[in-house]
XYZ file of C-alpha atoms in Angstrom:
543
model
C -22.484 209.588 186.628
C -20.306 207.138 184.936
C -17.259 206.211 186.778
C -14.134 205.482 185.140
C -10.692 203.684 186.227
C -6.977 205.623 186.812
C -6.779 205.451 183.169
C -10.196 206.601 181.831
C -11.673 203.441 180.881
C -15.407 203.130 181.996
C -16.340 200.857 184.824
C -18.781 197.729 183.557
C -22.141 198.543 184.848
C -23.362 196.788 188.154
C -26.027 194.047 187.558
C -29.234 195.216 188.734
C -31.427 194.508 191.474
C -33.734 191.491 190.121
C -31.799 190.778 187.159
C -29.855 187.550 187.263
C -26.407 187.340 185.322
C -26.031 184.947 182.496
C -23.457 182.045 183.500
C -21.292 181.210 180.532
C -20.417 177.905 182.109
C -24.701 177.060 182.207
C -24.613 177.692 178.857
C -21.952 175.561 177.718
C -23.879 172.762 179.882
C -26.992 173.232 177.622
C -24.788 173.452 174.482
C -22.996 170.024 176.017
C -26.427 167.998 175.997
C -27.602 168.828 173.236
C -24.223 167.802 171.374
C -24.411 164.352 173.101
C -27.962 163.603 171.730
C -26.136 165.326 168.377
C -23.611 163.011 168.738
C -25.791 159.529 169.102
C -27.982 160.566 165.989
C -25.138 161.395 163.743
C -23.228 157.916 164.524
C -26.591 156.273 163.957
C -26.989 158.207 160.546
C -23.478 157.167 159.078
C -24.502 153.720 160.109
C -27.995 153.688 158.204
C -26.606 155.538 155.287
C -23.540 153.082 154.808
C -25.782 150.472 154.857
C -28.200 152.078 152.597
C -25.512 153.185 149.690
C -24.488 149.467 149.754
C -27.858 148.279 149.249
C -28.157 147.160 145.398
C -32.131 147.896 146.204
C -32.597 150.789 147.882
C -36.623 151.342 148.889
C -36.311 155.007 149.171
C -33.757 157.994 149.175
C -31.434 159.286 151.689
C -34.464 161.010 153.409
C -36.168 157.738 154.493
C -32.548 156.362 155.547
C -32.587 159.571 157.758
C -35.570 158.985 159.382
C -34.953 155.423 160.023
C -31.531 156.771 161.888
C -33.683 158.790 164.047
C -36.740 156.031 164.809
C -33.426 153.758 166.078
C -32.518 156.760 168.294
C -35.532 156.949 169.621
C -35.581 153.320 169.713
C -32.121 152.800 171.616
C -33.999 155.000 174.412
C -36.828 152.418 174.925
C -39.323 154.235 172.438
C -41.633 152.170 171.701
C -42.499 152.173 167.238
C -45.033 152.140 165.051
C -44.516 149.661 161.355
C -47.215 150.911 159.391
C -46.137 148.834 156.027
C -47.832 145.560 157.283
C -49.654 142.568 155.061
C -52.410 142.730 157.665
C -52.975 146.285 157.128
C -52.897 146.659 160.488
C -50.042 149.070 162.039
C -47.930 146.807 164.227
C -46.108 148.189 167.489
C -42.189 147.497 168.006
C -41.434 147.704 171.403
C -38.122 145.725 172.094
C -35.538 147.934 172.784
C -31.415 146.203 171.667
C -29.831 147.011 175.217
C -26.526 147.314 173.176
C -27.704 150.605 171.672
C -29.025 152.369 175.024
C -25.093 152.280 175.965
C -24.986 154.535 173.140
C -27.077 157.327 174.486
C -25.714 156.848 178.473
C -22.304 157.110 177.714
C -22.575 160.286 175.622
C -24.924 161.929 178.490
C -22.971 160.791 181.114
C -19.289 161.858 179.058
C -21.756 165.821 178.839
C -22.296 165.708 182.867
C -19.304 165.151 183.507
C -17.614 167.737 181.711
C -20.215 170.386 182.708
C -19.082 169.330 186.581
C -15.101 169.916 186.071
C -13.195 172.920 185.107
C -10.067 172.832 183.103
C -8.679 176.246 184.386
C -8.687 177.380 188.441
C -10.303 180.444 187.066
C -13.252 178.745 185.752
C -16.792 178.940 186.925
C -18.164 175.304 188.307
C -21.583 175.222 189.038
C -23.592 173.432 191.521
C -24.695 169.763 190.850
C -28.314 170.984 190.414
C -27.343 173.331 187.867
C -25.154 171.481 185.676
C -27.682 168.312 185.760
C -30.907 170.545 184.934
C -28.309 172.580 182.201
C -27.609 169.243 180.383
C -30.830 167.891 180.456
C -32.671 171.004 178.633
C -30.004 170.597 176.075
C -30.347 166.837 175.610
C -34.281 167.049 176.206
C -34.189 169.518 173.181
C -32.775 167.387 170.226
C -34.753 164.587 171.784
C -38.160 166.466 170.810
C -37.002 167.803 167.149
C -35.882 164.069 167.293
C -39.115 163.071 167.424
C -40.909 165.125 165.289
C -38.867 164.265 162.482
C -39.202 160.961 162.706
C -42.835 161.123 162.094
C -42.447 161.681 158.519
C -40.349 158.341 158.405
C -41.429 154.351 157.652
C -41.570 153.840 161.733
C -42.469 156.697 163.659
C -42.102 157.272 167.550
C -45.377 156.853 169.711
C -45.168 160.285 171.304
C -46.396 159.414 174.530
C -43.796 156.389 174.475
C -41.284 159.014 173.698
C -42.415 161.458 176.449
C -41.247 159.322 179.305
C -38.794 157.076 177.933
C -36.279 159.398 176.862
C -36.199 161.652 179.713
C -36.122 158.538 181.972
C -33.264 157.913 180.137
C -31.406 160.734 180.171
C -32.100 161.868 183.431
C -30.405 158.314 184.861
C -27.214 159.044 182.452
C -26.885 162.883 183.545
C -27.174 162.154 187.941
C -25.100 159.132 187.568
C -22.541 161.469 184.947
C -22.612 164.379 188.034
C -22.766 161.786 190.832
C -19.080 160.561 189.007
C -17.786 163.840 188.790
C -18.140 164.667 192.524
C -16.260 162.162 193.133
C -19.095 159.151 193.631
C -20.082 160.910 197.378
C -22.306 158.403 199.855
C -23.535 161.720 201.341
C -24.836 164.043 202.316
C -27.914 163.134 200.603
C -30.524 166.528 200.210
C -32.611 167.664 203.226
C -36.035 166.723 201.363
C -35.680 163.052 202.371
C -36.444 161.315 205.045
C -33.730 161.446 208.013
C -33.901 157.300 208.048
C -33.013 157.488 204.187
C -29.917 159.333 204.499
C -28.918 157.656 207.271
C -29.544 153.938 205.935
C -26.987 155.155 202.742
C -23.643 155.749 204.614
C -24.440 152.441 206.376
C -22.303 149.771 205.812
C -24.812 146.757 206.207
C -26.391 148.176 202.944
C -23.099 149.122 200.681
C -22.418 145.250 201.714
C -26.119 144.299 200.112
C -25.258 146.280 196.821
C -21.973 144.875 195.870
C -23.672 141.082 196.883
C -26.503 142.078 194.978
C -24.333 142.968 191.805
C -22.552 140.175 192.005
C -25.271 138.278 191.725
C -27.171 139.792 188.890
C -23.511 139.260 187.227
C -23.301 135.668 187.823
C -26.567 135.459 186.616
C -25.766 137.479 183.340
C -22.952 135.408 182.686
C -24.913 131.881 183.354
C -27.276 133.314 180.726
C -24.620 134.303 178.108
C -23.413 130.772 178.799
C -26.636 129.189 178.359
C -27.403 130.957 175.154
C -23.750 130.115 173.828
C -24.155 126.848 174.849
C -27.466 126.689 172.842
C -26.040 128.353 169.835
C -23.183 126.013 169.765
C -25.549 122.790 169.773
C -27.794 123.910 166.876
C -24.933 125.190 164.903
C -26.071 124.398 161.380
C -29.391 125.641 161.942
C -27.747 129.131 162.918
C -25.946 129.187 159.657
C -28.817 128.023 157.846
C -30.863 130.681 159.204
C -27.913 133.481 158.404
C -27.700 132.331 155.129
C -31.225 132.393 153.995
C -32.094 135.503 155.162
C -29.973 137.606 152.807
C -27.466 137.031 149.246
C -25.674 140.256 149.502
C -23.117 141.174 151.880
C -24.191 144.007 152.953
C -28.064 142.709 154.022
C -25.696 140.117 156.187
C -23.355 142.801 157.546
C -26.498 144.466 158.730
C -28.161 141.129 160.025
C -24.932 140.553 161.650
C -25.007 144.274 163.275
C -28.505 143.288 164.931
C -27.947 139.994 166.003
C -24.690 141.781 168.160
C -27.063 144.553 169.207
C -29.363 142.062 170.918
C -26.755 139.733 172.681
C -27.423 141.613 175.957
C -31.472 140.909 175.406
C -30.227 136.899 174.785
C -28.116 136.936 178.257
C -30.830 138.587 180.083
C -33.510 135.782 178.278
C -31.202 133.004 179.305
C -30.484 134.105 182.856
C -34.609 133.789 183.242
C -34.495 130.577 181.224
C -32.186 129.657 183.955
C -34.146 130.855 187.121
C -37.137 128.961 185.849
C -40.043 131.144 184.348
C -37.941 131.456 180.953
C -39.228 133.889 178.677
C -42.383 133.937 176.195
C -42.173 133.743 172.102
C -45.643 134.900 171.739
C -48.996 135.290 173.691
C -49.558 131.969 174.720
C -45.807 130.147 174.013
C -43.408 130.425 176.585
C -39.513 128.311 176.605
C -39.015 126.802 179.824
C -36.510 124.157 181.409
C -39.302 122.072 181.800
C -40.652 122.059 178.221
C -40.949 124.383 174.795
C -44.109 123.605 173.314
C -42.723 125.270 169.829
C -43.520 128.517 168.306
C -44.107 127.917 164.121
C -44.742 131.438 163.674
C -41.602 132.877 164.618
C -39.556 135.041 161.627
C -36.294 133.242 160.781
C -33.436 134.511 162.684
C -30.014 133.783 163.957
C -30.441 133.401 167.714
C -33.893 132.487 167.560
C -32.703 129.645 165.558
C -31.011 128.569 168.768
C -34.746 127.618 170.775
C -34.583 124.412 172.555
C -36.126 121.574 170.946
C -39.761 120.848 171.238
C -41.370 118.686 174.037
C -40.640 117.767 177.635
C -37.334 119.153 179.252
C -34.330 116.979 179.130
C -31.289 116.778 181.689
C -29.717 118.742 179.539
C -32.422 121.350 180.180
C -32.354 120.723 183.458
C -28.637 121.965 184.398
C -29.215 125.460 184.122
C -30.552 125.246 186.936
C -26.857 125.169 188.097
C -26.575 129.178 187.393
C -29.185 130.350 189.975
C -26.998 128.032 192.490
C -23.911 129.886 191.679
C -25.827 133.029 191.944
C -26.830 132.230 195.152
C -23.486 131.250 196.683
C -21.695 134.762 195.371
C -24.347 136.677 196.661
C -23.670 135.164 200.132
C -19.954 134.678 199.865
C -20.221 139.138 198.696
C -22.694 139.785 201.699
C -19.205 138.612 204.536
C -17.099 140.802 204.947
C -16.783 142.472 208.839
C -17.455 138.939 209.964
C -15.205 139.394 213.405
C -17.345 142.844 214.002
C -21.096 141.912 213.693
C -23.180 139.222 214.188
C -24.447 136.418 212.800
C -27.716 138.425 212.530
C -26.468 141.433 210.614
C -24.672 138.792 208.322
C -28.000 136.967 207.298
C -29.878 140.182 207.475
C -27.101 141.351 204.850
C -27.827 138.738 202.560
C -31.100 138.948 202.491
C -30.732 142.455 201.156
C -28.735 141.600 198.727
C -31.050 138.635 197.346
C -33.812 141.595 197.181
C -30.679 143.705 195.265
C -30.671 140.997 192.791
C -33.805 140.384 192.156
C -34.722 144.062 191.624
C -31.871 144.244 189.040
C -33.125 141.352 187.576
C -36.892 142.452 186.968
C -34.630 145.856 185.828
C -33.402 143.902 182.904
C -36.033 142.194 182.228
C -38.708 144.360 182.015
C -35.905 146.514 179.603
C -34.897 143.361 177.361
C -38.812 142.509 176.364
C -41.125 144.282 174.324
C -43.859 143.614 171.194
C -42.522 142.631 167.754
C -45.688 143.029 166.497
C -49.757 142.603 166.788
C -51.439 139.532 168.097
C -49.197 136.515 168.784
C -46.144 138.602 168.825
C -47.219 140.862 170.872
C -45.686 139.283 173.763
C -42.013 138.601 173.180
C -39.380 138.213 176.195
C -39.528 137.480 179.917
C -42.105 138.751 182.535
C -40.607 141.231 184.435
C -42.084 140.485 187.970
C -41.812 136.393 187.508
C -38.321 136.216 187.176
C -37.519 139.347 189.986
C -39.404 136.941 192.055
C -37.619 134.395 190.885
C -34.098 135.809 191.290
C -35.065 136.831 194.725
C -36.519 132.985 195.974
C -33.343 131.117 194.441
C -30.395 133.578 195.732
C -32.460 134.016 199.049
C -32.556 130.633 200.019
C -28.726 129.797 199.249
C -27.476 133.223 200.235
C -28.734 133.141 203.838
C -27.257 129.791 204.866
C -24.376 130.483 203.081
C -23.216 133.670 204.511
C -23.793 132.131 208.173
C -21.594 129.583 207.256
C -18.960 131.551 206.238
C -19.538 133.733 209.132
C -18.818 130.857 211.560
C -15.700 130.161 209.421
C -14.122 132.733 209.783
C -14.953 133.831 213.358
C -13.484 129.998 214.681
C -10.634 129.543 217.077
C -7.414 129.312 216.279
C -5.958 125.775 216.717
C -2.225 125.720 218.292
C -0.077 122.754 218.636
C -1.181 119.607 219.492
C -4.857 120.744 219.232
C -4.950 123.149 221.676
C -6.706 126.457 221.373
C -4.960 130.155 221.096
C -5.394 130.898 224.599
C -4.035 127.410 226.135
C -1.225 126.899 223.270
C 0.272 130.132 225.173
C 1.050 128.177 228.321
C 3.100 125.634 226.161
C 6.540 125.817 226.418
C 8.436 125.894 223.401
C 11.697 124.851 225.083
C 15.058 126.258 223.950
C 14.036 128.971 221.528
C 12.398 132.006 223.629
C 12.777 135.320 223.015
C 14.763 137.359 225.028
C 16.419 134.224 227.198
C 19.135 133.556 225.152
C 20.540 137.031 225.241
C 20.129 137.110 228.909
C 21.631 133.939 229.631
C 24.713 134.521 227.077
C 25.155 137.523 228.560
C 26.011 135.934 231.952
C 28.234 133.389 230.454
C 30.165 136.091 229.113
C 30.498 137.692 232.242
C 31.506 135.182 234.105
C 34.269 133.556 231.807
C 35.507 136.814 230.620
C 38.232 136.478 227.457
C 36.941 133.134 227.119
C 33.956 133.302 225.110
C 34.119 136.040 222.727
C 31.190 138.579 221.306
C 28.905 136.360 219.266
C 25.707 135.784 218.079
C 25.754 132.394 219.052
C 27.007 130.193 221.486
C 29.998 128.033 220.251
C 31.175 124.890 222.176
C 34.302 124.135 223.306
C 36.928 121.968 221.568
C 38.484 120.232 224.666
C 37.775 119.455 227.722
C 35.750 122.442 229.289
C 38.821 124.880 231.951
C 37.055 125.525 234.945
C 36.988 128.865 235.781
C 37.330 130.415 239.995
C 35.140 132.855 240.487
C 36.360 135.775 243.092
C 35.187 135.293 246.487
C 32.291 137.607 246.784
C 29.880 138.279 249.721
C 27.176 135.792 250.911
C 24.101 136.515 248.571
C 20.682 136.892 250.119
C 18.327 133.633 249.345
C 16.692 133.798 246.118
C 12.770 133.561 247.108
C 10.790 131.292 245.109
C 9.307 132.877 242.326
C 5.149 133.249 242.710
C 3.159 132.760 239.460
C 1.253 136.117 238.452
C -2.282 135.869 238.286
C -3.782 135.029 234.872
C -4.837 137.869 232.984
C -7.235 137.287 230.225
C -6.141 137.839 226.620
C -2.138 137.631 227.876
C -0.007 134.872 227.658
C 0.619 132.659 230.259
C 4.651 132.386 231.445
C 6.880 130.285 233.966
C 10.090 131.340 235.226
C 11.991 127.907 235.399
C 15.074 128.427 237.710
C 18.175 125.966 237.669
C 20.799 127.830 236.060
C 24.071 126.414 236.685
C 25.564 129.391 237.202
C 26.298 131.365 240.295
C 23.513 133.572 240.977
C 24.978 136.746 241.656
C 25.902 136.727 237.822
C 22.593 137.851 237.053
C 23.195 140.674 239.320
C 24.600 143.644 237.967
C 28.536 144.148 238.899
C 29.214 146.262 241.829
C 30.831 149.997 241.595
C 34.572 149.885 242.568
C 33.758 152.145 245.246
C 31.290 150.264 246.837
C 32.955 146.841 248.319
C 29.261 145.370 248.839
C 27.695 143.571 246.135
C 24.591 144.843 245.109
C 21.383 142.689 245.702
C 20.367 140.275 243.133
C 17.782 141.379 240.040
C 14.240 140.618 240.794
C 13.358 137.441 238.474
C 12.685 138.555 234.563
C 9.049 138.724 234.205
C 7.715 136.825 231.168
C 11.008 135.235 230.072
C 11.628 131.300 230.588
C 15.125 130.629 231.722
C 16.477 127.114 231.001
C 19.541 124.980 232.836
C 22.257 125.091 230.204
C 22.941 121.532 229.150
C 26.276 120.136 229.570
C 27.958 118.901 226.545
C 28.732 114.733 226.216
C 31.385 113.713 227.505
C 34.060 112.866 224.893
């Protein structure tokens, strides 16, 4: 029987048993992918067709411009091409990725995560991480397939089994790190599947130390690289333009020249940063650039920054100072691994530093292994640095300045405090500091008041006398008990050491409170103020 509300309107129907509701919010997740990889083709597209409708010689129609847009899609995600249209004959593999364009992708997947994670409405669903990370990878995974079969029919198709990894390497990195920042960038819990050492070793501070030391590093050494390779461009200047110039007469071949030269500026940082650390980088299968020597390459294609090369032969001084970046490397990564110097040990520093020289050189080997790639068959088949050489690398030079480094600053910072006249912390205490202590001078002004009455007024500070000083007659008052000598408190460690210095020239029963009008007995003296140093007033000069 169908059962209806107060005012006859059917119920909905209860899901049943075994059948699992559709989520509205999943499905905006897949739609969200795939309109991220959407996205990164269509910019690409505009880009290729600009370029093409400016070209006075176009080589085909808007279809081949097309499929060129999506071979540098696939391209910006570390697929590795196939240039068929050789003089050889022989199909020639392009392999080196511009890490300026795989921002392109990341961004867009990581922008789609993060939107699938938040809800614009308190009413809305929000799904669980897992969801919304497998939601927007079917829909990105999806366009990156058609992706690839369409570029097959283009001048430089994909490899497919290039493409089968790459991409979803890809986008699974820019979808957990998209969710990961939508949660709020959480250190834990990790999931129950790993290891209980694992999850524990995350929230640990010794190894968020090593990460940020590590990262500063690989920065250092990014920057040393960019420098280097600025440097370089700087010093072979005409050559540069020369090179610009010649490759292209119409503006719009240079525009596009000048688009892939700024594409591969990351690749050039990463290529000086191991020109730096030592193994450099190879131009070929059996050329490599090194501080130590460039043997030449003749067969390289003319080009902007590879215009920039060192000169042939032995290295030069010149050469020789970038070694300078892998120093500075070295020092951040220790200065980055101290920070709860006063709370560990000299240990747990070094042992931090050492993680973060293994931090850096992973990072390193990272970029490197993602800046290289084949620009063709035979002697260009090998273009870019070795991945594992300069991780090693990285990993030797920031080690061995990190370590020392870190210790040092360790043993800075924990030293003793020096005091006056070069005494410690804990003996500059005992030192008297002579008039000015706290809490004496209100004592002691307090019993000059008291015992000259109208005579010195309510002040702040004491204010000498213009004549000669009137003596003032106290009222006879009882006998007071003797004072007993004060006794000096044993030292306490970590407390300040005191002295009670007697001598006031006072009469001591002004110390004492005044007695009740009732009671014709003075009351007993106060105890001596603990901590407090009390000083004999001085007598003014006589006049």
């Amino acid at each position: 029987m169908t059962q209806v509300t107060e005012r006859g309107t059917p119920l909905p129907a209860a899901p049943r048993a075994g059948v699992r509701r559709r989520s509205p919010a999943a499905a905006a997740c897949v739609v969200g992918g795939a309109v991220a990889a959407g996205l990164g083709l269509g910019f690409l597209a505009v880009l290729v067709i600009v370029l093409w409708i400016s070209s006075p010689y176009p080589d085909s129609g808007p279809g081949g411009a097309l499929h060129l847009a999506a071979g540098l899609w696939l391209l910006a995600h570390g697929t590795e091409l196939v240039r068929y249209d050789t003089l050889s004959g022989i199909p020639a593999p392009v392999g080196m990725t511009p890490l300026l364009l795989v921002a392109l992708p990341v961004l867009l997947m990581r922008r789609a995560a993060r939107l699938g994670s938040s809800a614009e409405e308190d009413d809305e669903e929000v799904l669980p991480a897992a969801a919304v990370f497998s939601a927007v990878l079917c829909g990105y995974l999806a366009v990156g397939a058609l992706a690839t079969v369409y570029a097959a029919g283009g001048p430089m198709p994909a490899d497919p089994i290039s493409a089968a990894w790459h991409i979803p390497l890809v986008a699974v990195l820019a979808a957990a790190g998209g969710v990961w920042g939508a949660r709020g960038r959480p250190l834990g819990p990790l999931p129950s599947w790993l290891p209980g050492g694992v999850r524990k070793a995350v929230v640990r501070p010794r190894y968020a130390l090593a990460l940020r030391a590590g990262a500063g590093g690989s920065l250092v050494l990014l920057g040393g690289g960019a420098l280097v390779v600025g440097a370089s461009l700087a010093w072979h200047g005409a050559e540069v333009q020369a090179s610009f110039l010649s490759l292209t007469g119409v503006w719009s071949g240079r525009f596009a020249v000048l688009l892939l030269a700024l594409t591969l500026i990351p690749n050039a940082m990463v290529w000086g940063a191991a020109y730096a650390l030592g193994p450099g980088f190879a131009l070929g299968s059996d050329v490599t650039a090194t501080p130590l020597g460039f043997p030449g390459a003749p067969g390289l294609p003319r080009f902007p920054l590879l215009a920039a090369l060192p000169a042939e032969g032995a290295g030069t001084p010149l050469t020789w100072a970038a070694a300078g970046v892998p120093v500075v490397a070295g020092l951040a990564v220790g200065w980055f691994a101290v920070r709860r110097a006063r709370e560990v040990s000299y240990g747990e520093t070094a042992l931090t530093a050492a993680l973060g020289a293994v931090v850096c050189g992973l990072t390193m080997a990272g970029l490197a292994a993602a800046s290289a790639g084949p620009l063709g068959s035979r002697r260009l088949s090998e273009f870019g640095p070795v991945w594992w050489t300069t991780g090693v690398a990285a990993f030797a030079w920031t080690a061995a300045l990190a370590v020392p480094v870190a210790v040092a600053v360790h043993a800075w910072r924990t030293r003793p405090a020096i005091g006056p006249e070069g005494l410690d912390a804990d003996e500059a205490g005992a030192v008297d500091d002579g008039w000015h202590d706290s809490g004496v001078r209100e004592i002691r002004w307090a019993a000059l008041r008291k015992a000259a009455g109208a005579l010195v007024p309510e002040m702040a500070a004491p204010v000498p006398p213009a004549g000669p000083a009137v003596p003032v007659v106290p009222e006879p008052v009882a006998a007071p008990a003797p004072v007993p000598e004060p006794v000096a408190a044993p030292a306490v460690p970590g407390r300040r050491a005191v002295t009670v210095v007697s001598g006031l020239d006072l009469d001591p029963g002004l110390l004492a409170p005044a007695p009740k009008p009732a009671d014709p007995v003075s009351a007993p003296l106060a105890p001596p103020v603990v901590g407090a140093r009390v000083m004999a007033r001085r007598k003014p000069p006589p006049e």
